[in-house]
């Protein structure tokens, strides 16, 4: 089973590698970098934390991001220890610096979908949910495009982010802050 998954992961990377174009490369690099250390998501949190009517949602975002980081970056990556696809490429094939840490799950994707999940689970309006979802999907795709993650890393990150956001929202409900 793992052989099939690895085969699919490699074929996806190969097919995406065929669509590389200079303009698309730049877009994907910017998308990916926007999520380094969760930058774009912390920027999204700020107006929610500042506005009194949205503050609980902002705190929900922050808790979801913290849970996502703990679960993905600190626990799961160090248990699985999956080597990134970029470590099998030559320097001339790499569009960004090789990340130092493990591949599974995608931390950029986990954080992105933690934000998506909170947006959905808290019932935010479509004018909030749709841009958050679009940015999350672009960031997630960029990680595969840039060959720093496999498809399965990204899929796992999506699920983990949604689970972490669910835990965050349930916690807020449990303590009466929903």
PDB file of C-alpha atoms in Angstrom:
ATOM      1  CA  UNK A   1       0.000   0.000   0.000  1.00  0.00           C
ATOM      2  CA  UNK A   2       2.756   2.474   0.909  1.00  0.00           C
ATOM      3  CA  UNK A   3       4.466   1.674  -2.389  1.00  0.00           C
ATOM      4  CA  UNK A   4       1.345   2.718  -4.298  1.00  0.00           C
ATOM      5  CA  UNK A   5       1.030   5.924  -2.306  1.00  0.00           C
ATOM      6  CA  UNK A   6       4.686   6.770  -2.910  1.00  0.00           C
ATOM      7  CA  UNK A   7       4.205   6.044  -6.608  1.00  0.00           C
ATOM      8  CA  UNK A   8       1.205   8.397  -6.771  1.00  0.00           C
ATOM      9  CA  UNK A   9       3.126  11.076  -4.853  1.00  0.00           C
ATOM     10  CA  UNK A  10       6.025  10.850  -7.301  1.00  0.00           C
ATOM     11  CA  UNK A  11       3.764  10.940 -10.367  1.00  0.00           C
ATOM     12  CA  UNK A  12       1.979  14.038  -9.043  1.00  0.00           C
ATOM     13  CA  UNK A  13       5.323  15.783  -8.493  1.00  0.00           C
ATOM     14  CA  UNK A  14       6.419  14.804 -11.999  1.00  0.00           C
ATOM     15  CA  UNK A  15       3.225  16.108 -13.622  1.00  0.00           C
ATOM     16  CA  UNK A  16       3.292  19.368 -11.669  1.00  0.00           C
ATOM     17  CA  UNK A  17       6.951  19.789 -12.585  1.00  0.00           C
ATOM     18  CA  UNK A  18       5.878  19.904 -16.239  1.00  0.00           C
ATOM     19  CA  UNK A  19       3.763  23.030 -15.703  1.00  0.00           C
ATOM     20  CA  UNK A  20       6.610  25.089 -14.228  1.00  0.00           C
ATOM     21  CA  UNK A  21       6.835  28.501 -15.884  1.00  0.00           C
ATOM     22  CA  UNK A  22       8.804  31.570 -14.697  1.00  0.00           C
ATOM     23  CA  UNK A  23       5.693  33.615 -13.850  1.00  0.00           C
ATOM     24  CA  UNK A  24       4.012  30.701 -12.089  1.00  0.00           C
ATOM     25  CA  UNK A  25       7.246  29.986 -10.217  1.00  0.00           C
ATOM     26  CA  UNK A  26       7.208  33.528  -8.813  1.00  0.00           C
ATOM     27  CA  UNK A  27       3.543  33.300  -7.789  1.00  0.00           C
ATOM     28  CA  UNK A  28       4.125  29.991  -5.995  1.00  0.00           C
ATOM     29  CA  UNK A  29       7.218  31.278  -4.217  1.00  0.00           C
ATOM     30  CA  UNK A  30       5.298  34.332  -2.953  1.00  0.00           C
ATOM     31  CA  UNK A  31       2.323  32.170  -1.894  1.00  0.00           C
ATOM     32  CA  UNK A  32       4.564  29.752  -0.035  1.00  0.00           C
ATOM     33  CA  UNK A  33       6.634  32.457   1.646  1.00  0.00           C
ATOM     34  CA  UNK A  34       3.489  34.295   2.762  1.00  0.00           C
ATOM     35  CA  UNK A  35       2.801  31.363   5.054  1.00  0.00           C
ATOM     36  CA  UNK A  36       6.330  31.044   6.465  1.00  0.00           C
ATOM     37  CA  UNK A  37       5.995  31.120  10.254  1.00  0.00           C
ATOM     38  CA  UNK A  38       2.264  31.593   9.622  1.00  0.00           C
ATOM     39  CA  UNK A  39       2.809  35.231   8.597  1.00  0.00           C
ATOM     40  CA  UNK A  40      -0.287  35.637   6.441  1.00  0.00           C
ATOM     41  CA  UNK A  41      -2.465  33.914   9.022  1.00  0.00           C
ATOM     42  CA  UNK A  42      -1.212  36.099  11.868  1.00  0.00           C
ATOM     43  CA  UNK A  43      -2.028  39.108   9.669  1.00  0.00           C
ATOM     44  CA  UNK A  44      -5.572  37.747   9.243  1.00  0.00           C
ATOM     45  CA  UNK A  45      -5.857  37.314  13.025  1.00  0.00           C
ATOM     46  CA  UNK A  46      -4.992  40.938  13.832  1.00  0.00           C
ATOM     47  CA  UNK A  47      -8.271  42.607  12.741  1.00  0.00           C
ATOM     48  CA  UNK A  48     -10.222  39.858  14.479  1.00  0.00           C
ATOM     49  CA  UNK A  49      -8.273  40.347  17.701  1.00  0.00           C
ATOM     50  CA  UNK A  50      -8.546  44.148  17.561  1.00  0.00           C
ATOM     51  CA  UNK A  51     -12.282  44.409  16.836  1.00  0.00           C
ATOM     52  CA  UNK A  52     -14.262  43.701  20.052  1.00  0.00           C
ATOM     53  CA  UNK A  53     -17.118  41.908  18.252  1.00  0.00           C
ATOM     54  CA  UNK A  54     -14.689  39.555  16.484  1.00  0.00           C
ATOM     55  CA  UNK A  55     -12.197  39.018  19.312  1.00  0.00           C
ATOM     56  CA  UNK A  56     -13.394  35.526  20.271  1.00  0.00           C
ATOM     57  CA  UNK A  57     -13.061  34.398  16.665  1.00  0.00           C
ATOM     58  CA  UNK A  58      -9.544  35.880  16.622  1.00  0.00           C
ATOM     59  CA  UNK A  59      -8.670  33.980  19.788  1.00  0.00           C
ATOM     60  CA  UNK A  60     -10.173  30.856  18.231  1.00  0.00           C
ATOM     61  CA  UNK A  61      -7.884  31.339  15.218  1.00  0.00           C
ATOM     62  CA  UNK A  62      -4.856  31.730  17.506  1.00  0.00           C
ATOM     63  CA  UNK A  63      -5.687  28.592  19.507  1.00  0.00           C
ATOM     64  CA  UNK A  64      -6.245  26.590  16.307  1.00  0.00           C
ATOM     65  CA  UNK A  65      -2.873  27.744  14.933  1.00  0.00           C
ATOM     66  CA  UNK A  66      -1.166  26.833  18.214  1.00  0.00           C
ATOM     67  CA  UNK A  67      -2.733  23.351  18.279  1.00  0.00           C
ATOM     68  CA  UNK A  68      -1.860  22.848  14.603  1.00  0.00           C
ATOM     69  CA  UNK A  69       1.763  23.817  15.220  1.00  0.00           C
ATOM     70  CA  UNK A  70       2.041  21.539  18.249  1.00  0.00           C
ATOM     71  CA  UNK A  71       0.483  18.555  16.519  1.00  0.00           C
ATOM     72  CA  UNK A  72       2.106  18.918  13.097  1.00  0.00           C
ATOM     73  CA  UNK A  73       5.496  20.526  13.586  1.00  0.00           C
ATOM     74  CA  UNK A  74       6.415  19.359  17.063  1.00  0.00           C
ATOM     75  CA  UNK A  75       4.802  15.923  17.358  1.00  0.00           C
ATOM     76  CA  UNK A  76       3.834  14.238  14.066  1.00  0.00           C
ATOM     77  CA  UNK A  77       6.775  15.380  11.899  1.00  0.00           C
ATOM     78  CA  UNK A  78       9.249  14.018  14.445  1.00  0.00           C
ATOM     79  CA  UNK A  79       7.432  10.703  14.723  1.00  0.00           C
ATOM     80  CA  UNK A  80       7.046  10.116  10.968  1.00  0.00           C
ATOM     81  CA  UNK A  81      10.405  11.659   9.883  1.00  0.00           C
ATOM     82  CA  UNK A  82       9.532  11.665   6.182  1.00  0.00           C
ATOM     83  CA  UNK A  83      12.258  13.054   3.927  1.00  0.00           C
ATOM     84  CA  UNK A  84      11.147  15.882   1.652  1.00  0.00           C
ATOM     85  CA  UNK A  85      11.038  15.379  -2.119  1.00  0.00           C
ATOM     86  CA  UNK A  86      13.418  18.317  -2.628  1.00  0.00           C
ATOM     87  CA  UNK A  87      16.227  16.298  -1.064  1.00  0.00           C
ATOM     88  CA  UNK A  88      16.134  14.070  -4.157  1.00  0.00           C
ATOM     89  CA  UNK A  89      16.614  17.029  -6.542  1.00  0.00           C
ATOM     90  CA  UNK A  90      19.685  18.779  -7.799  1.00  0.00           C
ATOM     91  CA  UNK A  91      20.326  22.363  -6.709  1.00  0.00           C
ATOM     92  CA  UNK A  92      19.459  23.624 -10.191  1.00  0.00           C
ATOM     93  CA  UNK A  93      15.962  22.098  -9.926  1.00  0.00           C
ATOM     94  CA  UNK A  94      15.115  23.693  -6.588  1.00  0.00           C
ATOM     95  CA  UNK A  95      13.160  26.979  -6.663  1.00  0.00           C
ATOM     96  CA  UNK A  96      13.435  27.794  -2.943  1.00  0.00           C
ATOM     97  CA  UNK A  97      15.824  26.875  -0.163  1.00  0.00           C
ATOM     98  CA  UNK A  98      15.356  23.336   1.084  1.00  0.00           C
ATOM     99  CA  UNK A  99      13.475  23.333   4.385  1.00  0.00           C
ATOM    100  CA  UNK A 100      15.479  21.819   7.222  1.00  0.00           C
ATOM    101  CA  UNK A 101      12.763  19.755   8.827  1.00  0.00           C
ATOM    102  CA  UNK A 102      10.659  16.773   7.858  1.00  0.00           C
ATOM    103  CA  UNK A 103       7.915  16.614   5.264  1.00  0.00           C
ATOM    104  CA  UNK A 104       4.853  14.912   6.781  1.00  0.00           C
ATOM    105  CA  UNK A 105       2.460  16.649   7.334  1.00  0.00           C
ATOM    106  CA  UNK A 106       2.763  19.981   5.550  1.00  0.00           C
ATOM    107  CA  UNK A 107       2.922  22.649   8.260  1.00  0.00           C
ATOM    108  CA  UNK A 108       1.948  25.436   5.844  1.00  0.00           C
ATOM    109  CA  UNK A 109      -1.143  23.436   4.877  1.00  0.00           C
ATOM    110  CA  UNK A 110      -1.982  22.476   8.449  1.00  0.00           C
ATOM    111  CA  UNK A 111      -1.954  26.113   9.570  1.00  0.00           C
ATOM    112  CA  UNK A 112      -3.886  27.197   6.487  1.00  0.00           C
ATOM    113  CA  UNK A 113      -6.657  24.682   7.003  1.00  0.00           C
ATOM    114  CA  UNK A 114      -6.797  25.409  10.724  1.00  0.00           C
ATOM    115  CA  UNK A 115      -7.832  28.912   9.641  1.00  0.00           C
ATOM    116  CA  UNK A 116     -10.299  27.533   7.083  1.00  0.00           C
ATOM    117  CA  UNK A 117     -11.837  25.257   9.698  1.00  0.00           C
ATOM    118  CA  UNK A 118     -12.336  27.989  12.288  1.00  0.00           C
ATOM    119  CA  UNK A 119     -13.888  30.193   9.588  1.00  0.00           C
ATOM    120  CA  UNK A 120     -16.355  27.460   8.670  1.00  0.00           C
ATOM    121  CA  UNK A 121     -17.057  26.029  12.137  1.00  0.00           C
ATOM    122  CA  UNK A 122     -17.735  29.481  13.589  1.00  0.00           C
ATOM    123  CA  UNK A 123     -20.137  30.204  10.744  1.00  0.00           C
ATOM    124  CA  UNK A 124     -18.317  33.210   9.340  1.00  0.00           C
ATOM    125  CA  UNK A 125     -19.850  34.761   6.212  1.00  0.00           C
ATOM    126  CA  UNK A 126     -18.757  33.636   2.737  1.00  0.00           C
ATOM    127  CA  UNK A 127     -16.868  36.904   2.155  1.00  0.00           C
ATOM    128  CA  UNK A 128     -14.491  35.723   4.917  1.00  0.00           C
ATOM    129  CA  UNK A 129     -14.515  31.945   4.332  1.00  0.00           C
ATOM    130  CA  UNK A 130     -13.972  32.005   0.557  1.00  0.00           C
ATOM    131  CA  UNK A 131     -10.831  34.183   0.524  1.00  0.00           C
ATOM    132  CA  UNK A 132      -9.383  32.205   3.449  1.00  0.00           C
ATOM    133  CA  UNK A 133     -10.105  28.966   1.575  1.00  0.00           C
ATOM    134  CA  UNK A 134      -8.638  30.312  -1.688  1.00  0.00           C
ATOM    135  CA  UNK A 135      -5.434  31.454   0.029  1.00  0.00           C
ATOM    136  CA  UNK A 136      -5.169  28.146   1.900  1.00  0.00           C
ATOM    137  CA  UNK A 137      -5.541  26.169  -1.315  1.00  0.00           C
ATOM    138  CA  UNK A 138      -2.965  28.311  -3.135  1.00  0.00           C
ATOM    139  CA  UNK A 139      -0.462  27.928  -0.290  1.00  0.00           C
ATOM    140  CA  UNK A 140      -1.071  24.182  -0.139  1.00  0.00           C
ATOM    141  CA  UNK A 141      -0.624  23.735  -3.884  1.00  0.00           C
ATOM    142  CA  UNK A 142       2.515  25.888  -3.814  1.00  0.00           C
ATOM    143  CA  UNK A 143       4.160  23.439  -1.429  1.00  0.00           C
ATOM    144  CA  UNK A 144       3.770  20.602  -3.931  1.00  0.00           C
ATOM    145  CA  UNK A 145       4.647  22.852  -6.881  1.00  0.00           C
ATOM    146  CA  UNK A 146       7.878  23.900  -5.164  1.00  0.00           C
ATOM    147  CA  UNK A 147       8.666  20.223  -4.462  1.00  0.00           C
ATOM    148  CA  UNK A 148       9.020  20.620  -0.737  1.00  0.00           C
ATOM    149  CA  UNK A 149       6.018  18.366  -0.039  1.00  0.00           C
ATOM    150  CA  UNK A 150       4.322  15.348  -1.483  1.00  0.00           C
ATOM    151  CA  UNK A 151       0.591  15.301  -2.235  1.00  0.00           C
ATOM    152  CA  UNK A 152      -0.015  13.073   0.797  1.00  0.00           C
ATOM    153  CA  UNK A 153       1.802  15.580   3.065  1.00  0.00           C
ATOM    154  CA  UNK A 154      -0.621  18.260   1.901  1.00  0.00           C
ATOM    155  CA  UNK A 155      -3.724  16.065   2.196  1.00  0.00           C
ATOM    156  CA  UNK A 156      -2.689  15.066   5.722  1.00  0.00           C
ATOM    157  CA  UNK A 157      -2.090  18.741   6.540  1.00  0.00           C
ATOM    158  CA  UNK A 158      -5.586  19.630   5.337  1.00  0.00           C
ATOM    159  CA  UNK A 159      -7.188  17.005   7.551  1.00  0.00           C
ATOM    160  CA  UNK A 160      -4.979  17.832  10.525  1.00  0.00           C
ATOM    161  CA  UNK A 161      -5.738  21.554  10.195  1.00  0.00           C
ATOM    162  CA  UNK A 162      -9.476  20.899  10.092  1.00  0.00           C
ATOM    163  CA  UNK A 163      -9.213  18.611  13.126  1.00  0.00           C
ATOM    164  CA  UNK A 164      -7.161  21.173  15.072  1.00  0.00           C
ATOM    165  CA  UNK A 165      -9.641  23.922  14.258  1.00  0.00           C
ATOM    166  CA  UNK A 166     -12.481  21.655  15.371  1.00  0.00           C
ATOM    167  CA  UNK A 167     -10.716  21.058  18.680  1.00  0.00           C
ATOM    168  CA  UNK A 168     -10.231  24.806  19.089  1.00  0.00           C
ATOM    169  CA  UNK A 169     -13.887  25.597  18.388  1.00  0.00           C
ATOM    170  CA  UNK A 170     -15.106  22.756  20.631  1.00  0.00           C
ATOM    171  CA  UNK A 171     -12.867  24.040  23.430  1.00  0.00           C
ATOM    172  CA  UNK A 172     -14.386  27.504  23.127  1.00  0.00           C
ATOM    173  CA  UNK A 173     -17.868  25.969  23.243  1.00  0.00           C
ATOM    174  CA  UNK A 174     -16.971  23.818  26.247  1.00  0.00           C
ATOM    175  CA  UNK A 175     -15.787  26.805  28.287  1.00  0.00           C
ATOM    176  CA  UNK A 176     -18.745  28.926  27.215  1.00  0.00           C
ATOM    177  CA  UNK A 177     -16.906  31.325  24.898  1.00  0.00           C
ATOM    178  CA  UNK A 178     -18.576  30.295  21.622  1.00  0.00           C
TER     179      UNK A 178
END
